[in-house]
Amino acid sequence: MSAETPPAPFGFFSRLRDGLRKTRDGLREKLEGFFGGAALDEGILEELEEALLASDLGPATTAAILEPARAAFRRQGATNAEAMRALLADRVAALLSVGRPPGPPPPVPPHVTLFLGVNGSGKTTTIAKLAKRYRDAGERVLLAAGDTFRAAAIEQLQIWGQRIGADVIAHRSGADPAAVVFDACKAATARGVQRLLIDTAGRLHTRQNLMEELKKIHRIIAREVPGAPHETFLVLDATIGLNAVAQAREFHQAVGVSGLIIAKLDGTAKGGAVVAIAQTLQLPVRYVGVGEGPDDLQPFDPREFATALFS
Ligand code: GDP
């Protein structure tokens, strides 16, 4: 039996709940009556709306979440808080259930994941956390230091690589990222690694330059590894809340994002933005970051998230 027994479902859920603490506390503060089981009235529905907006759900998503709750209230009058909470959680889970599940592993390795995100979003840490998950599952992992515009980014990835036991393909700072990515694709194929994780720049002189650079890298990967990239993950900083929507749209339009990773969920009361982002862009959330440690990354489950939000 493997020494790495997966965490018990309860522990898993409680860590997600912990990660969402600030957002949940924010909701609780405004919804004491509701959470305390007070009889529902129009006033509480209004408070509910305010609380959801304050968690950065945005007006459209808030309206979508409240619609069945309002309808039930109108139909049945004072529905109890417990039933209302279940209605809200169901709705949030439904709104988060967008996109397709991840595809099967490619018939021939490597499985290639391209990581996008602005500087400071948590991209490097997220790559390290995911690389560790794959390593713990017994896979061979190669990392590519495609952000050659920042010397620190290369070093940071190299340090993580050493810590988690993954080789890193890197050139000196200032080198052409396309060359790093090309070398990494060749090396991954030659070494028969199962996973290649590619870091990219998070900032160039202009946003347009950055998008052009990312498109170029995407093309090289597609040319060098058939069917790749198998995933294109955009890492978003949860603490920027709804501002992440515009950011995500820009990356998605340029390169085509297959899934979102929401980092720093533990550091914000704006966790509601996760729902708004997924819903507005119809992109699935794949993982959430709930801390700075290498194990602080959780696969995303819409139902668990919705339950944790209102529990
Ligand atoms: P990058 O510039 O996008 O590569 O960002 P980094 O990976 O260097 O992360 C920026 C900062 O955010 C670092 O201090 C990380 O430790 C921190 N960070 C990343 N993910 C998380 C997370 O899920 N929770 C918390 N609390 N901090 C995080």
mmCIF file of C-alpha atoms and ligand atoms in Angstrom:
data_model
loop_
_atom_site.group_PDB
_atom_site.id
_atom_site.type_symbol
_atom_site.label_atom_id
_atom_site.label_comp_id
_atom_site.label_asym_id
_atom_site.label_seq_id
_atom_site.Cartn_x
_atom_site.Cartn_y
_atom_site.Cartn_z
ATOM 1 C CA MET A 1 0.000 0.000 0.000
ATOM 2 C CA SER A 2 1.202 3.500 -0.733
ATOM 3 C CA ALA A 3 2.531 5.537 2.174
ATOM 4 C CA GLU A 4 0.672 8.525 0.718
ATOM 5 C CA THR A 5 -2.816 7.764 1.845
ATOM 6 C CA PRO A 6 -5.060 10.494 0.515
ATOM 7 C CA PRO A 7 -6.424 12.785 3.212
ATOM 8 C CA ALA A 8 -9.748 11.774 4.666
ATOM 9 C CA PRO A 9 -12.675 13.496 2.957
ATOM 10 C CA PHE A 10 -13.537 15.295 6.173
ATOM 11 C CA GLY A 11 -10.019 16.710 6.607
ATOM 12 C CA PHE A 12 -10.147 17.776 3.014
ATOM 13 C CA PHE A 13 -13.409 19.582 3.438
ATOM 14 C CA SER A 14 -12.361 21.242 6.667
ATOM 15 C CA ARG A 15 -9.248 22.637 4.979
ATOM 16 C CA LEU A 16 -11.357 24.100 2.205
ATOM 17 C CA ARG A 17 -13.659 25.503 4.876
ATOM 18 C CA ASP A 18 -10.621 27.007 6.616
ATOM 19 C CA GLY A 19 -9.453 28.470 3.316
ATOM 20 C CA LEU A 20 -12.835 30.099 2.858
ATOM 21 C CA ARG A 21 -12.934 31.368 6.443
ATOM 22 C CA LYS A 22 -12.571 35.070 5.648
ATOM 23 C CA THR A 23 -15.254 34.943 2.973
ATOM 24 C CA ARG A 24 -17.559 32.925 5.199
ATOM 25 C CA ASP A 25 -16.979 35.176 8.199
ATOM 26 C CA GLY A 26 -17.840 38.145 5.987
ATOM 27 C CA LEU A 27 -21.125 36.485 5.009
ATOM 28 C CA ARG A 28 -21.844 35.489 8.607
ATOM 29 C CA GLU A 29 -21.262 38.945 9.946
ATOM 30 C CA LYS A 30 -23.910 40.348 7.658
ATOM 31 C CA LEU A 31 -26.241 37.408 7.962
ATOM 32 C CA GLU A 32 -26.390 36.700 11.639
ATOM 33 C CA GLY A 33 -30.166 36.432 11.556
ATOM 34 C CA PHE A 34 -30.143 34.151 8.561
ATOM 35 C CA PHE A 35 -27.422 31.862 9.869
ATOM 36 C CA GLY A 36 -29.025 31.902 13.304
ATOM 37 C CA GLY A 37 -32.202 30.446 11.854
ATOM 38 C CA ALA A 38 -34.458 33.534 12.108
ATOM 39 C CA ALA A 39 -37.685 33.419 10.133
ATOM 40 C CA LEU A 40 -37.101 34.756 6.659
ATOM 41 C CA ASP A 41 -38.628 37.952 5.474
ATOM 42 C CA GLU A 42 -37.981 40.435 2.676
ATOM 43 C CA GLY A 43 -35.469 42.213 4.920
ATOM 44 C CA ILE A 44 -33.346 39.112 5.258
ATOM 45 C CA LEU A 45 -33.436 38.556 1.510
ATOM 46 C CA GLU A 46 -32.098 42.063 1.061
ATOM 47 C CA GLU A 47 -29.376 41.453 3.628
ATOM 48 C CA LEU A 48 -28.555 38.281 1.794
ATOM 49 C CA GLU A 49 -28.169 40.197 -1.445
ATOM 50 C CA GLU A 50 -25.897 42.752 0.227
ATOM 51 C CA ALA A 51 -23.789 40.036 1.810
ATOM 52 C CA LEU A 52 -23.350 38.170 -1.464
ATOM 53 C CA LEU A 53 -22.356 41.388 -3.221
ATOM 54 C CA ALA A 54 -19.842 42.134 -0.457
ATOM 55 C CA SER A 55 -18.193 38.751 -1.020
ATOM 56 C CA ASP A 56 -17.554 39.929 -4.605
ATOM 57 C CA LEU A 57 -20.088 37.767 -6.366
ATOM 58 C CA GLY A 58 -20.997 40.651 -8.648
ATOM 59 C CA PRO A 59 -24.561 41.805 -9.479
ATOM 60 C CA ALA A 60 -25.317 39.306 -12.266
ATOM 61 C CA THR A 61 -24.152 36.230 -10.353
ATOM 62 C CA THR A 62 -25.792 37.447 -7.141
ATOM 63 C CA ALA A 63 -29.095 37.827 -9.005
ATOM 64 C CA ALA A 64 -28.698 34.361 -10.513
ATOM 65 C CA ILE A 65 -28.028 32.844 -7.082
ATOM 66 C CA LEU A 66 -30.942 34.598 -5.408
ATOM 67 C CA GLU A 67 -33.499 33.904 -8.125
ATOM 68 C CA PRO A 68 -34.621 30.459 -6.874
ATOM 69 C CA ALA A 69 -34.459 31.677 -3.265
ATOM 70 C CA ARG A 70 -36.749 34.613 -4.030
ATOM 71 C CA ALA A 71 -39.126 32.389 -6.011
ATOM 72 C CA ALA A 72 -39.331 29.916 -3.120
ATOM 73 C CA PHE A 73 -39.905 32.763 -0.692
ATOM 74 C CA ARG A 74 -42.739 34.174 -2.803
ATOM 75 C CA ARG A 75 -44.321 30.756 -3.231
ATOM 76 C CA GLN A 76 -44.045 29.524 0.322
ATOM 77 C CA GLY A 77 -43.655 32.669 2.387
ATOM 78 C CA ALA A 78 -41.269 32.304 5.305
ATOM 79 C CA THR A 79 -39.203 29.328 4.246
ATOM 80 C CA ASN A 80 -36.811 28.316 6.984
ATOM 81 C CA ALA A 81 -33.157 29.317 6.862
ATOM 82 C CA GLU A 82 -31.963 25.740 6.526
ATOM 83 C CA ALA A 83 -34.011 25.147 3.379
ATOM 84 C CA MET A 84 -32.876 28.496 2.013
ATOM 85 C CA ARG A 85 -29.263 27.677 2.680
ATOM 86 C CA ALA A 86 -29.643 24.413 0.734
ATOM 87 C CA LEU A 87 -31.258 26.299 -2.160
ATOM 88 C CA LEU A 88 -28.402 28.802 -2.265
ATOM 89 C CA ALA A 89 -25.732 26.104 -2.104
ATOM 90 C CA ASP A 90 -27.441 24.119 -4.880
ATOM 91 C CA ARG A 91 -27.513 27.189 -7.064
ATOM 92 C CA VAL A 92 -23.863 28.089 -6.429
ATOM 93 C CA ALA A 93 -22.810 24.497 -7.175
ATOM 94 C CA ALA A 94 -24.809 24.578 -10.427
ATOM 95 C CA LEU A 95 -23.294 27.900 -11.488
ATOM 96 C CA LEU A 96 -19.814 26.513 -10.834
ATOM 97 C CA SER A 97 -20.407 23.340 -12.803
ATOM 98 C CA VAL A 98 -19.230 24.628 -16.157
ATOM 99 C CA GLY A 99 -16.873 23.259 -18.779
ATOM 100 C CA ARG A 100 -15.805 19.732 -19.390
ATOM 101 C CA PRO A 101 -13.952 17.476 -16.984
ATOM 102 C CA PRO A 102 -10.228 17.085 -17.690
ATOM 103 C CA GLY A 103 -9.454 14.708 -20.545
ATOM 104 C CA PRO A 104 -7.690 11.339 -20.150
ATOM 105 C CA PRO A 105 -3.884 11.267 -20.129
ATOM 106 C CA PRO A 106 -2.368 11.364 -23.622
ATOM 107 C CA PRO A 107 -1.578 7.933 -25.127
ATOM 108 C CA VAL A 108 2.078 8.925 -25.319
ATOM 109 C CA PRO A 109 3.622 11.094 -22.578
ATOM 110 C CA PRO A 110 4.327 13.847 -21.761
ATOM 111 C CA HIS A 111 1.134 15.479 -20.582
ATOM 112 C CA VAL A 112 1.861 19.180 -21.009
ATOM 113 C CA THR A 113 0.351 21.949 -18.892
ATOM 114 C CA LEU A 114 0.902 25.585 -19.723
ATOM 115 C CA PHE A 115 0.558 28.068 -16.856
ATOM 116 C CA LEU A 116 -0.536 31.647 -17.375
ATOM 117 C CA GLY A 117 -0.968 34.473 -14.921
ATOM 118 C CA VAL A 118 0.240 37.956 -14.084
ATOM 119 C CA ASN A 119 3.227 38.410 -11.774
ATOM 120 C CA GLY A 120 2.362 37.903 -8.154
ATOM 121 C CA SER A 121 -0.779 35.879 -8.861
ATOM 122 C CA GLY A 122 0.775 32.790 -7.255
ATOM 123 C CA LYS A 123 1.753 31.049 -10.494
ATOM 124 C CA THR A 124 5.178 29.724 -9.457
ATOM 125 C CA THR A 125 3.916 28.465 -6.111
ATOM 126 C CA THR A 126 0.968 26.805 -7.833
ATOM 127 C CA ILE A 127 3.235 25.052 -10.331
ATOM 128 C CA ALA A 128 5.313 23.752 -7.418
ATOM 129 C CA LYS A 129 2.240 22.554 -5.529
ATOM 130 C CA LEU A 130 0.870 20.727 -8.561
ATOM 131 C CA ALA A 131 4.277 19.268 -9.384
ATOM 132 C CA LYS A 132 4.398 17.915 -5.851
ATOM 133 C CA ARG A 133 0.980 16.298 -6.222
ATOM 134 C CA TYR A 134 2.153 14.531 -9.371
ATOM 135 C CA ARG A 135 5.425 13.499 -7.700
ATOM 136 C CA ASP A 136 3.499 12.142 -4.712
ATOM 137 C CA ALA A 137 1.437 10.109 -7.177
ATOM 138 C CA GLY A 138 4.681 8.577 -8.469
ATOM 139 C CA GLU A 139 4.951 10.531 -11.717
ATOM 140 C CA ARG A 140 8.139 11.931 -13.220
ATOM 141 C CA VAL A 141 7.828 15.672 -13.596
ATOM 142 C CA LEU A 142 9.781 18.223 -15.578
ATOM 143 C CA LEU A 143 9.446 21.977 -15.071
ATOM 144 C CA ALA A 144 10.203 24.630 -17.695
ATOM 145 C CA ALA A 145 11.298 28.093 -16.549
ATOM 146 C CA GLY A 146 9.588 29.991 -19.361
ATOM 147 C CA ASP A 147 9.540 33.314 -17.517
ATOM 148 C CA THR A 148 13.001 34.407 -18.598
ATOM 149 C CA PHE A 149 12.124 38.055 -18.052
ATOM 150 C CA ARG A 150 12.654 37.781 -14.300
ATOM 151 C CA ALA A 151 15.825 36.201 -12.937
ATOM 152 C CA ALA A 152 13.996 35.614 -9.660
ATOM 153 C CA ALA A 153 11.325 33.549 -11.405
ATOM 154 C CA ILE A 154 13.943 31.174 -12.810
ATOM 155 C CA GLU A 155 15.672 30.792 -9.450
ATOM 156 C CA GLN A 156 12.411 30.339 -7.612
ATOM 157 C CA LEU A 157 11.389 27.502 -9.927
ATOM 158 C CA GLN A 158 14.819 25.873 -9.580
ATOM 159 C CA ILE A 159 14.581 25.941 -5.792
ATOM 160 C CA TRP A 160 11.121 24.388 -5.896
ATOM 161 C CA GLY A 161 12.351 21.769 -8.365
ATOM 162 C CA GLN A 162 15.063 20.713 -5.926
ATOM 163 C CA ARG A 163 12.663 20.601 -3.025
ATOM 164 C CA ILE A 164 10.114 18.408 -4.745
ATOM 165 C CA GLY A 165 12.409 16.295 -6.887
ATOM 166 C CA ALA A 166 11.623 17.619 -10.356
ATOM 167 C CA ASP A 167 14.202 18.575 -12.996
ATOM 168 C CA VAL A 168 14.007 22.123 -14.318
ATOM 169 C CA ILE A 169 14.827 23.240 -17.849
ATOM 170 C CA ALA A 170 16.102 26.801 -17.620
ATOM 171 C CA HIS A 171 18.183 29.217 -19.651
ATOM 172 C CA ARG A 172 19.814 32.342 -18.346
ATOM 173 C CA SER A 173 17.638 35.337 -17.602
ATOM 174 C CA GLY A 174 16.870 37.421 -20.679
ATOM 175 C CA ALA A 175 16.982 34.373 -22.991
ATOM 176 C CA ASP A 176 14.236 33.714 -25.521
ATOM 177 C CA PRO A 177 11.360 31.925 -23.718
ATOM 178 C CA ALA A 178 10.471 30.129 -26.945
ATOM 179 C CA ALA A 179 13.897 28.445 -26.839
ATOM 180 C CA VAL A 180 13.348 27.286 -23.253
ATOM 181 C CA VAL A 181 9.964 25.852 -24.140
ATOM 182 C CA PHE A 182 11.360 24.147 -27.234
ATOM 183 C CA ASP A 183 14.166 22.542 -25.167
ATOM 184 C CA ALA A 184 11.730 21.510 -22.463
ATOM 185 C CA CYS A 185 9.409 19.783 -24.958
ATOM 186 C CA LYS A 186 12.369 17.910 -26.472
ATOM 187 C CA ALA A 187 13.723 16.934 -23.054
ATOM 188 C CA ALA A 188 10.327 15.794 -21.774
ATOM 189 C CA THR A 189 9.853 13.538 -24.781
ATOM 190 C CA ALA A 190 13.427 12.193 -24.710
ATOM 191 C CA ARG A 191 13.342 11.492 -20.962
ATOM 192 C CA GLY A 192 9.872 9.965 -21.061
ATOM 193 C CA VAL A 193 8.551 12.095 -18.203
ATOM 194 C CA GLN A 194 4.816 11.950 -17.597
ATOM 195 C CA ARG A 195 4.309 15.618 -16.876
ATOM 196 C CA LEU A 196 5.765 18.797 -18.265
ATOM 197 C CA LEU A 197 4.716 21.985 -16.464
ATOM 198 C CA ILE A 198 5.590 25.222 -18.221
ATOM 199 C CA ASP A 199 5.890 28.566 -16.461
ATOM 200 C CA THR A 200 5.460 31.735 -18.538
ATOM 201 C CA ALA A 201 6.059 35.433 -18.182
ATOM 202 C CA GLY A 202 3.517 37.372 -16.153
ATOM 203 C CA ARG A 203 4.474 40.801 -17.341
ATOM 204 C CA LEU A 204 6.143 42.393 -20.364
ATOM 205 C CA HIS A 205 6.471 46.014 -21.461
ATOM 206 C CA THR A 206 2.889 45.976 -22.659
ATOM 207 C CA ARG A 207 -0.014 43.621 -22.228
ATOM 208 C CA GLN A 208 -0.133 43.134 -25.982
ATOM 209 C CA ASN A 209 3.514 42.025 -26.021
ATOM 210 C CA LEU A 210 2.759 39.547 -23.289
ATOM 211 C CA MET A 211 -0.181 38.054 -25.171
ATOM 212 C CA GLU A 212 1.877 37.792 -28.368
ATOM 213 C CA GLU A 213 4.632 36.031 -26.440
ATOM 214 C CA LEU A 214 2.167 33.576 -24.929
ATOM 215 C CA LYS A 215 0.635 32.816 -28.323
ATOM 216 C CA LYS A 216 4.110 32.084 -29.669
ATOM 217 C CA ILE A 217 4.866 29.685 -26.824
ATOM 218 C CA HIS A 218 1.512 27.994 -27.302
ATOM 219 C CA ARG A 219 2.304 27.394 -30.972
ATOM 220 C CA ILE A 220 5.697 25.911 -30.176
ATOM 221 C CA ILE A 221 4.231 23.472 -27.676
ATOM 222 C CA ALA A 222 1.537 22.423 -30.169
ATOM 223 C CA ARG A 223 4.188 21.875 -32.816
ATOM 224 C CA GLU A 224 6.589 19.891 -30.605
ATOM 225 C CA VAL A 225 4.199 17.659 -28.670
ATOM 226 C CA PRO A 226 1.148 16.265 -30.500
ATOM 227 C CA GLY A 227 -2.102 17.246 -28.801
ATOM 228 C CA ALA A 228 -0.350 19.636 -26.397
ATOM 229 C CA PRO A 229 -0.842 21.705 -24.377
ATOM 230 C CA HIS A 230 -3.301 19.302 -22.781
ATOM 231 C CA GLU A 231 -4.238 21.907 -20.226
ATOM 232 C CA THR A 232 -3.792 25.664 -20.169
ATOM 233 C CA PHE A 233 -4.282 26.828 -16.610
ATOM 234 C CA LEU A 234 -4.736 30.457 -15.706
ATOM 235 C CA VAL A 235 -3.685 31.238 -12.135
ATOM 236 C CA LEU A 236 -5.720 34.040 -10.575
ATOM 237 C CA ASP A 237 -5.163 35.832 -7.285
ATOM 238 C CA ALA A 238 -8.366 35.514 -5.253
ATOM 239 C CA THR A 239 -7.566 38.669 -3.312
ATOM 240 C CA ILE A 240 -8.247 40.856 -6.364
ATOM 241 C CA GLY A 241 -11.843 39.617 -6.386
ATOM 242 C CA LEU A 242 -13.938 40.585 -9.389
ATOM 243 C CA ASN A 243 -11.012 42.354 -11.077
ATOM 244 C CA ALA A 244 -9.911 38.864 -12.034
ATOM 245 C CA VAL A 245 -12.789 38.628 -14.520
ATOM 246 C CA ALA A 246 -11.272 41.158 -16.936
ATOM 247 C CA GLN A 247 -7.831 39.618 -16.489
ATOM 248 C CA ALA A 248 -9.140 36.129 -17.219
ATOM 249 C CA ARG A 249 -11.031 37.301 -20.280
ATOM 250 C CA GLU A 250 -7.896 38.814 -21.756
ATOM 251 C CA PHE A 251 -5.809 35.661 -21.330
ATOM 252 C CA HIS A 252 -8.644 33.462 -22.532
ATOM 253 C CA GLN A 253 -9.123 35.485 -25.707
ATOM 254 C CA ALA A 254 -5.408 35.429 -26.493
ATOM 255 C CA VAL A 255 -4.478 31.827 -25.792
ATOM 256 C CA GLY A 256 -7.573 29.838 -24.832
ATOM 257 C CA VAL A 257 -7.692 28.811 -21.186
ATOM 258 C CA SER A 258 -8.903 25.312 -20.288
ATOM 259 C CA GLY A 259 -9.151 25.755 -16.539
ATOM 260 C CA LEU A 260 -8.713 28.209 -13.696
ATOM 261 C CA ILE A 261 -6.666 27.902 -10.553
ATOM 262 C CA ILE A 262 -7.655 30.332 -7.833
ATOM 263 C CA ALA A 263 -4.686 31.025 -5.547
ATOM 264 C CA LYS A 264 -4.746 32.740 -2.139
ATOM 265 C CA LEU A 265 -8.354 31.898 -1.392
ATOM 266 C CA ASP A 266 -7.323 31.806 2.277
ATOM 267 C CA GLY A 267 -6.261 35.449 2.174
ATOM 268 C CA THR A 268 -9.504 37.076 1.145
ATOM 269 C CA ALA A 269 -13.119 37.754 2.006
ATOM 270 C CA LYS A 270 -13.806 38.042 -1.723
ATOM 271 C CA GLY A 271 -14.075 34.299 -2.324
ATOM 272 C CA GLY A 272 -17.462 34.809 -3.954
ATOM 273 C CA ALA A 273 -15.605 36.102 -7.002
ATOM 274 C CA VAL A 274 -14.686 32.494 -7.793
ATOM 275 C CA VAL A 275 -18.323 31.865 -8.728
ATOM 276 C CA ALA A 276 -18.612 35.058 -10.755
ATOM 277 C CA ILE A 277 -15.425 34.335 -12.708
ATOM 278 C CA ALA A 278 -16.370 30.751 -13.547
ATOM 279 C CA GLN A 279 -19.872 31.758 -14.496
ATOM 280 C CA THR A 280 -19.028 34.825 -16.548
ATOM 281 C CA LEU A 281 -16.328 33.091 -18.560
ATOM 282 C CA GLN A 282 -17.873 29.621 -18.486
ATOM 283 C CA LEU A 283 -14.507 28.234 -17.432
ATOM 284 C CA PRO A 284 -14.130 25.461 -14.867
ATOM 285 C CA VAL A 285 -12.143 26.011 -11.694
ATOM 286 C CA ARG A 286 -9.733 23.095 -11.346
ATOM 287 C CA TYR A 287 -7.850 23.857 -8.132
ATOM 288 C CA VAL A 288 -7.819 26.361 -5.310
ATOM 289 C CA GLY A 289 -4.802 27.495 -3.301
ATOM 290 C CA VAL A 290 -5.459 27.696 0.427
ATOM 291 C CA GLY A 291 -2.005 28.555 1.805
ATOM 292 C CA GLU A 292 1.673 29.024 0.981
ATOM 293 C CA GLY A 293 2.863 25.487 1.721
ATOM 294 C CA PRO A 294 3.485 22.849 -0.968
ATOM 295 C CA ASP A 295 0.413 20.868 0.125
ATOM 296 C CA ASP A 296 -1.942 23.838 0.207
ATOM 297 C CA LEU A 297 -3.657 23.133 -3.090
ATOM 298 C CA GLN A 298 -6.985 21.398 -3.442
ATOM 299 C CA PRO A 299 -8.797 19.954 -6.425
ATOM 300 C CA PHE A 300 -11.918 21.997 -6.850
ATOM 301 C CA ASP A 301 -15.319 20.493 -6.333
ATOM 302 C CA PRO A 302 -18.297 22.813 -6.994
ATOM 303 C CA ARG A 303 -20.523 21.068 -4.455
ATOM 304 C CA GLU A 304 -17.909 21.149 -1.684
ATOM 305 C CA PHE A 305 -17.162 24.794 -2.368
ATOM 306 C CA ALA A 306 -20.844 25.749 -2.282
ATOM 307 C CA THR A 307 -21.414 23.807 0.945
ATOM 308 C CA ALA A 308 -18.316 25.317 2.582
ATOM 309 C CA LEU A 309 -19.417 28.823 1.613
ATOM 310 C CA PHE A 310 -22.704 28.621 3.493
ATOM 311 C CA SER A 311 -21.770 26.222 6.299
HETATM 312 P P1 GDP B 1 4.030 34.511 -9.241
HETATM 313 O O1 GDP B 1 4.703 35.835 -9.355
HETATM 314 O O2 GDP B 1 2.696 34.501 -9.916
HETATM 315 O O3 GDP B 1 4.865 33.358 -9.649
HETATM 316 O O4 GDP B 1 3.648 34.364 -7.700
HETATM 317 P P2 GDP B 1 4.318 33.488 -6.551
HETATM 318 O O5 GDP B 1 4.081 32.041 -6.774
HETATM 319 O O6 GDP B 1 5.720 33.928 -6.332
HETATM 320 O O7 GDP B 1 3.393 33.916 -5.313
HETATM 321 C C1 GDP B 1 3.314 35.247 -4.851
HETATM 322 C C2 GDP B 1 3.078 35.213 -3.347
HETATM 323 O O8 GDP B 1 1.805 34.637 -3.058
HETATM 324 C C3 GDP B 1 4.090 34.374 -2.593
HETATM 325 O O9 GDP B 1 4.417 35.025 -1.401
HETATM 326 C C4 GDP B 1 3.356 33.068 -2.314
HETATM 327 O O10 GDP B 1 3.819 32.402 -1.167
HETATM 328 C C5 GDP B 1 1.947 33.570 -2.130
HETATM 329 N N1 GDP B 1 0.926 32.533 -2.428
HETATM 330 C C6 GDP B 1 0.814 31.781 -3.530
HETATM 331 N N2 GDP B 1 -0.274 30.966 -3.436
HETATM 332 C C7 GDP B 1 -0.847 31.205 -2.230
HETATM 333 C C8 GDP B 1 -2.008 30.687 -1.537
HETATM 334 O O11 GDP B 1 -2.763 29.844 -2.012
HETATM 335 N N3 GDP B 1 -2.269 31.223 -0.307
HETATM 336 C C9 GDP B 1 -1.467 32.187 0.274
HETATM 337 N N4 GDP B 1 -1.807 32.639 1.472
HETATM 338 N N5 GDP B 1 -0.393 32.686 -0.361
HETATM 339 C C10 GDP B 1 -0.078 32.212 -1.588
#
